[in-house]
mmCIF file of C-alpha atoms in Angstrom:
data_model
loop_
_atom_site.group_PDB
_atom_site.id
_atom_site.type_symbol
_atom_site.label_atom_id
_atom_site.label_comp_id
_atom_site.label_asym_id
_atom_site.label_seq_id
_atom_site.Cartn_x
_atom_site.Cartn_y
_atom_site.Cartn_z
ATOM 1 C CA UNK A 1 169.133 161.864 64.597
ATOM 2 C CA UNK A 2 169.310 165.233 63.406
ATOM 3 C CA UNK A 3 172.291 166.104 65.693
ATOM 4 C CA UNK A 4 174.961 163.697 64.824
ATOM 5 C CA UNK A 5 173.231 161.335 62.101
ATOM 6 C CA UNK A 6 170.300 161.246 59.780
ATOM 7 C CA UNK A 7 170.547 164.836 58.381
ATOM 8 C CA UNK A 8 167.136 166.630 58.832
ATOM 9 C CA UNK A 9 165.899 163.643 61.117
ATOM 10 C CA UNK A 10 163.781 161.907 58.514
ATOM 11 C CA UNK A 11 163.230 158.134 59.962
ATOM 12 C CA UNK A 12 161.057 159.119 62.801
ATOM 13 C CA UNK A 13 159.201 161.695 60.532
ATOM 14 C CA UNK A 14 158.470 158.848 57.971
ATOM 15 C CA UNK A 15 157.544 156.372 60.790
ATOM 16 C CA UNK A 16 155.106 158.746 62.535
ATOM 17 C CA UNK A 17 153.368 159.795 59.407
ATOM 18 C CA UNK A 18 152.854 156.239 58.211
ATOM 19 C CA UNK A 19 151.428 155.093 61.713
ATOM 20 C CA UNK A 20 148.874 157.779 61.725
ATOM 21 C CA UNK A 21 147.826 157.293 58.056
ATOM 22 C CA UNK A 22 146.849 153.831 59.086
ATOM 23 C CA UNK A 23 144.254 155.495 61.079
ATOM 24 C CA UNK A 24 143.189 157.751 58.212
ATOM 25 C CA UNK A 25 145.126 160.800 59.349
ATOM 26 C CA UNK A 26 147.922 162.522 57.285
ATOM 27 C CA UNK A 27 149.730 164.772 59.787
ATOM 28 C CA UNK A 28 151.680 167.808 58.396
ATOM 29 C CA UNK A 29 155.339 167.912 58.615
ATOM 30 C CA UNK A 30 154.938 170.675 61.275
ATOM 31 C CA UNK A 31 152.745 168.631 63.205
ATOM 32 C CA UNK A 32 155.181 165.774 62.958
ATOM 33 C CA UNK A 33 158.256 167.678 64.039
ATOM 34 C CA UNK A 34 156.737 169.968 66.757
ATOM 35 C CA UNK A 35 157.386 167.219 69.684
ATOM 36 C CA UNK A 36 160.508 165.879 67.991
ATOM 37 C CA UNK A 37 163.183 164.795 70.512
ATOM 38 C CA UNK A 38 160.873 163.654 73.031
ATOM 39 C CA UNK A 39 160.108 160.114 74.230
ATOM 40 C CA UNK A 40 158.379 158.528 71.432
ATOM 41 C CA UNK A 41 155.121 157.615 73.310
ATOM 42 C CA UNK A 42 154.887 161.207 74.623
ATOM 43 C CA UNK A 43 155.496 162.329 71.011
ATOM 44 C CA UNK A 44 152.346 160.468 69.733
ATOM 45 C CA UNK A 45 150.396 161.788 72.858
ATOM 46 C CA UNK A 46 151.371 165.128 71.851
ATOM 47 C CA UNK A 47 150.225 164.806 68.200
ATOM 48 C CA UNK A 48 146.957 163.404 69.211
ATOM 49 C CA UNK A 49 146.437 166.152 71.737
ATOM 50 C CA UNK A 50 146.749 168.822 68.874
ATOM 51 C CA UNK A 51 143.532 170.332 67.759
ATOM 52 C CA UNK A 52 143.527 169.277 64.050
ATOM 53 C CA UNK A 53 144.654 165.732 64.745
ATOM 54 C CA UNK A 54 142.268 165.253 67.742
ATOM 55 C CA UNK A 55 139.241 166.512 65.715
ATOM 56 C CA UNK A 56 140.385 164.280 62.679
ATOM 57 C CA UNK A 57 140.655 161.241 65.095
ATOM 58 C CA UNK A 58 136.936 161.940 66.222
ATOM 59 C CA UNK A 59 135.837 162.019 62.588
ATOM 60 C CA UNK A 60 137.533 158.999 61.435
ATOM 61 C CA UNK A 61 137.303 156.635 64.462
ATOM 62 C CA UNK A 62 133.766 158.002 65.659
ATOM 63 C CA UNK A 63 135.070 158.832 69.240
ATOM 64 C CA UNK A 64 137.836 160.883 71.306
ATOM 65 C CA UNK A 65 141.276 159.210 71.442
ATOM 66 C CA UNK A 66 142.227 157.209 74.594
ATOM 67 C CA UNK A 67 145.403 156.032 76.062
ATOM 68 C CA UNK A 68 144.991 152.764 74.434
ATOM 69 C CA UNK A 69 145.050 154.514 71.007
ATOM 70 C CA UNK A 70 148.354 156.420 72.094
ATOM 71 C CA UNK A 71 149.986 152.848 72.710
ATOM 72 C CA UNK A 72 148.510 151.391 69.440
ATOM 73 C CA UNK A 73 149.769 154.449 67.396
ATOM 74 C CA UNK A 74 153.143 154.407 69.012
ATOM 75 C CA UNK A 75 153.640 150.519 68.607
ATOM 76 C CA UNK A 76 152.847 150.939 65.088
ATOM 77 C CA UNK A 77 155.388 153.844 64.602
ATOM 78 C CA UNK A 78 157.870 151.743 66.689
ATOM 79 C CA UNK A 79 157.393 148.899 64.108
ATOM 80 C CA UNK A 80 157.858 151.063 61.082
ATOM 81 C CA UNK A 81 160.797 152.903 62.492
ATOM 82 C CA UNK A 82 162.477 149.477 63.198
ATOM 83 C CA UNK A 83 162.293 148.684 59.732
ATOM 84 C CA UNK A 84 163.994 151.699 58.168
ATOM 85 C CA UNK A 85 166.339 153.325 61.107
ATOM 86 C CA UNK A 86 169.338 151.440 59.992
ATOM 87 C CA UNK A 87 169.146 153.305 56.537
ATOM 88 C CA UNK A 88 169.342 156.737 58.483
ATOM 89 C CA UNK A 89 172.661 156.419 60.430
ATOM 90 C CA UNK A 90 174.903 158.389 58.119
ATOM 91 C CA UNK A 91 177.024 160.962 60.108
ATOM 92 C CA UNK A 92 176.105 164.402 59.319
ATOM 93 C CA UNK A 93 178.802 166.620 57.658
ATOM 94 C CA UNK A 94 181.854 167.498 59.805
ATOM 95 C CA UNK A 95 180.505 165.340 62.556
ATOM 96 C CA UNK A 96 183.462 162.556 62.271
ATOM 97 C CA UNK A 97 186.139 165.148 62.000
ATOM 98 C CA UNK A 98 184.669 167.358 64.726
ATOM 99 C CA UNK A 99 184.357 164.385 67.236
ATOM 100 C CA UNK A 100 187.887 163.465 66.525
ATOM 101 C CA UNK A 101 189.434 166.905 67.113
ATOM 102 C CA UNK A 102 187.327 167.092 70.645
ATOM 103 C CA UNK A 103 188.536 163.766 71.572
ATOM 104 C CA UNK A 104 192.077 165.045 70.906
ATOM 105 C CA UNK A 105 191.294 167.860 73.371
ATOM 106 C CA UNK A 106 190.437 165.221 75.879
ATOM 107 C CA UNK A 107 186.582 165.809 75.913
ATOM 108 C CA UNK A 108 184.213 162.961 76.178
ATOM 109 C CA UNK A 109 181.391 162.377 73.892
ATOM 110 C CA UNK A 110 178.016 160.958 75.438
ATOM 111 C CA UNK A 111 174.671 160.822 73.754
ATOM 112 C CA UNK A 112 170.967 160.730 74.717
ATOM 113 C CA UNK A 113 168.187 159.987 72.268
ATOM 114 C CA UNK A 114 164.634 159.724 71.720
ATOM 115 C CA UNK A 115 165.056 156.242 70.073
ATOM 116 C CA UNK A 116 164.710 152.848 72.273
ATOM 117 C CA UNK A 117 167.548 150.611 73.122
ATOM 118 C CA UNK A 118 166.156 148.352 70.177
ATOM 119 C CA UNK A 119 166.243 151.140 67.963
ATOM 120 C CA UNK A 120 169.772 152.256 68.728
ATOM 121 C CA UNK A 121 170.888 148.597 68.456
ATOM 122 C CA UNK A 122 170.483 149.090 64.715
ATOM 123 C CA UNK A 123 171.664 152.718 64.400
ATOM 124 C CA UNK A 124 174.909 152.590 66.765
ATOM 125 C CA UNK A 125 176.914 149.792 64.655
ATOM 126 C CA UNK A 126 175.779 151.468 61.371
ATOM 127 C CA UNK A 127 176.973 154.842 62.284
ATOM 128 C CA UNK A 128 180.225 153.383 63.765
ATOM 129 C CA UNK A 129 181.120 151.849 60.489
ATOM 130 C CA UNK A 130 180.859 155.010 58.803
ATOM 131 C CA UNK A 131 183.004 156.780 61.440
ATOM 132 C CA UNK A 132 181.094 158.147 64.370
ATOM 133 C CA UNK A 133 180.842 156.363 67.748
ATOM 134 C CA UNK A 134 180.011 158.173 71.047
ATOM 135 C CA UNK A 135 181.875 157.057 74.110
ATOM 136 C CA UNK A 136 178.592 155.922 75.716
ATOM 137 C CA UNK A 137 174.770 156.299 74.947
ATOM 138 C CA UNK A 138 171.714 156.259 76.911
ATOM 139 C CA UNK A 139 167.891 156.104 75.761
ATOM 140 C CA UNK A 140 164.757 156.475 77.976
ATOM 141 C CA UNK A 141 164.740 152.633 78.361
ATOM 142 C CA UNK A 142 167.483 153.487 81.002
ATOM 143 C CA UNK A 143 165.652 156.027 82.826
ATOM 144 C CA UNK A 144 162.164 154.510 83.551
ATOM 145 C CA UNK A 145 161.015 155.788 80.342
ATOM 146 C CA UNK A 146 161.480 159.445 81.297
ATOM 147 C CA UNK A 147 162.970 160.815 78.109
ATOM 148 C CA UNK A 148 163.205 164.428 77.209
ATOM 149 C CA UNK A 149 162.634 166.962 78.515
ATOM 150 C CA UNK A 150 163.471 165.175 81.664
ATOM 151 C CA UNK A 151 167.300 165.426 82.311
ATOM 152 C CA UNK A 152 167.880 161.870 83.497
ATOM 153 C CA UNK A 153 169.612 160.690 80.261
ATOM 154 C CA UNK A 154 172.286 163.444 80.706
ATOM 155 C CA UNK A 155 172.907 162.215 84.357
ATOM 156 C CA UNK A 156 173.535 158.593 83.132
ATOM 157 C CA UNK A 157 175.959 159.832 80.747
ATOM 158 C CA UNK A 158 177.660 161.836 83.460
ATOM 159 C CA UNK A 159 177.893 158.648 85.582
ATOM 160 C CA UNK A 160 179.215 156.417 82.935
ATOM 161 C CA UNK A 161 181.953 159.059 81.854
ATOM 162 C CA UNK A 162 182.660 160.136 85.459
ATOM 163 C CA UNK A 163 181.867 163.675 85.120
ATOM 164 C CA UNK A 164 181.501 165.273 88.558
ATOM 165 C CA UNK A 165 179.894 168.643 87.710
ATOM 166 C CA UNK A 166 177.075 169.422 85.472
ATOM 167 C CA UNK A 167 178.271 172.724 84.507
ATOM 168 C CA UNK A 168 181.353 170.763 82.843
ATOM 169 C CA UNK A 169 178.665 169.295 80.257
ATOM 170 C CA UNK A 170 177.662 170.908 76.985
ATOM 171 C CA UNK A 171 174.452 169.370 75.776
ATOM 172 C CA UNK A 172 173.940 169.931 72.112
ATOM 173 C CA UNK A 173 170.766 168.928 70.116
ATOM 174 C CA UNK A 174 168.654 169.528 66.974
ATOM 175 C CA UNK A 175 165.176 170.109 68.740
ATOM 176 C CA UNK A 176 163.647 172.478 71.547
ATOM 177 C CA UNK A 177 163.234 169.177 73.618
ATOM 178 C CA UNK A 178 166.844 168.914 73.363
ATOM 179 C CA UNK A 179 167.437 172.359 74.888
ATOM 180 C CA UNK A 180 165.073 171.824 77.555
ATOM 181 C CA UNK A 181 166.617 168.523 78.480
ATOM 182 C CA UNK A 182 170.052 170.533 78.931
ATOM 183 C CA UNK A 183 168.509 173.320 80.732
ATOM 184 C CA UNK A 184 166.603 170.812 83.045
ATOM 185 C CA UNK A 185 170.009 169.233 83.977
ATOM 186 C CA UNK A 186 171.581 172.462 84.824
ATOM 187 C CA UNK A 187 174.137 171.877 81.853
ATOM 188 C CA UNK A 188 175.250 174.480 79.048
ATOM 189 C CA UNK A 189 172.784 173.980 76.250
ATOM 190 C CA UNK A 190 173.351 174.599 72.719
ATOM 191 C CA UNK A 191 171.374 173.910 69.397
ATOM 192 C CA UNK A 192 172.595 172.824 65.965
ATOM 193 C CA UNK A 193 170.857 174.693 63.274
ATOM 194 C CA UNK A 194 171.705 173.062 59.822
ATOM 195 C CA UNK A 195 170.289 169.583 59.241
ATOM 196 C CA UNK A 196 168.320 169.660 62.295
ATOM 197 C CA UNK A 197 164.787 168.306 62.779
ATOM 198 C CA UNK A 198 163.845 171.952 63.661
ATOM 199 C CA UNK A 199 164.839 173.161 60.425
ATOM 200 C CA UNK A 200 163.476 169.867 58.603
ATOM 201 C CA UNK A 201 165.297 170.040 55.323
ATOM 202 C CA UNK A 202 167.248 167.207 53.756
ATOM 203 C CA UNK A 203 170.643 167.936 52.348
ATOM 204 C CA UNK A 204 169.641 168.357 48.867
ATOM 205 C CA UNK A 205 166.812 170.492 49.743
ATOM 206 C CA UNK A 206 168.947 172.828 51.892
ATOM 207 C CA UNK A 207 171.839 173.089 49.489
ATOM 208 C CA UNK A 208 169.304 173.877 46.740
ATOM 209 C CA UNK A 209 168.344 177.050 48.377
ATOM 210 C CA UNK A 210 169.605 180.436 47.441
ATOM 211 C CA UNK A 211 171.910 181.912 50.129
ATOM 212 C CA UNK A 212 169.633 184.604 51.437
ATOM 213 C CA UNK A 213 166.949 181.818 51.868
ATOM 214 C CA UNK A 214 169.528 179.612 53.842
ATOM 215 C CA UNK A 215 170.279 182.475 56.151
ATOM 216 C CA UNK A 216 166.727 183.382 56.692
ATOM 217 C CA UNK A 217 165.853 179.690 57.625
ATOM 218 C CA UNK A 218 168.853 179.462 59.958
ATOM 219 C CA UNK A 219 168.089 182.744 61.861
ATOM 220 C CA UNK A 220 164.245 181.217 62.195
ATOM 221 C CA UNK A 221 165.542 177.849 63.696
ATOM 222 C CA UNK A 222 168.456 179.680 65.650
ATOM 223 C CA UNK A 223 165.750 181.971 67.363
ATOM 224 C CA UNK A 224 163.531 178.953 68.378
ATOM 225 C CA UNK A 225 166.515 177.534 70.010
ATOM 226 C CA UNK A 226 167.337 180.727 71.864
ATOM 227 C CA UNK A 227 163.556 181.335 72.960
ATOM 228 C CA UNK A 228 163.795 177.649 74.429
ATOM 229 C CA UNK A 229 166.797 178.811 76.697
ATOM 230 C CA UNK A 230 169.745 177.713 74.561
ATOM 231 C CA UNK A 231 173.057 179.360 75.745
ATOM 232 C CA UNK A 232 174.504 178.963 72.433
ATOM 233 C CA UNK A 233 173.530 178.104 68.907
ATOM 234 C CA UNK A 234 175.875 176.706 66.151
ATOM 235 C CA UNK A 235 174.964 176.428 62.502
ATOM 236 C CA UNK A 236 176.901 173.118 62.004
ATOM 237 C CA UNK A 237 179.063 170.753 64.244
ATOM 238 C CA UNK A 238 182.049 172.368 62.454
ATOM 239 C CA UNK A 239 181.322 175.705 64.103
ATOM 240 C CA UNK A 240 180.756 173.804 67.489
ATOM 241 C CA UNK A 241 184.195 172.377 67.068
ATOM 242 C CA UNK A 242 185.872 175.678 66.248
ATOM 243 C CA UNK A 243 184.167 177.475 69.186
ATOM 244 C CA UNK A 244 185.590 174.787 71.603
ATOM 245 C CA UNK A 245 188.873 174.450 69.954
ATOM 246 C CA UNK A 246 189.200 178.282 69.917
#
């Protein structure tokens, strides 16, 4: 979500907001998106650790949050995302065309995700019907619930695709957690700017911007990826394809 499908990564955002609102807290988009890309339960824990949300929890619940609260908010967010995630499987612009060109070059396409296997079981067939299907994918369910920024999902992809050298892998993602995942694996790591969770705009919102504002937001987003250790930043999947094809 945010890299190859779900422009702007909105399915998880909606689910997290509704889960916290159930407990009387309305998180800001910035608060929701900051941990994006992490294992979902770690995402909830990170949000509850934020000063404003932590204080609001004490005010609304009359006590400090606990690990049991993390589990309850997570389970609620998971149930909400399972209700909607199949509606957020549309491939982003240039994804289908770029993947086709990369496969013609002999490259293999693996995928890591912050979604669970149950969520992916809904997303994968929908995306496939619309033209995008990676050669394999792994969720934190396959790595002992150690999701990003742990590198293990990358290693599972390498194993399945029979890749011998980590430096033959380019990890591409739309969040800071993605960049850290790639760095921790020892792989090349790149960020996708437009349509990313890090930018947080829908396609219509982005297209409505003046060109100067588009460029400003792209620079800000790209800088976040570079500060996180990205080796390369691409504005779109088309730019990624042109770089590799060139």
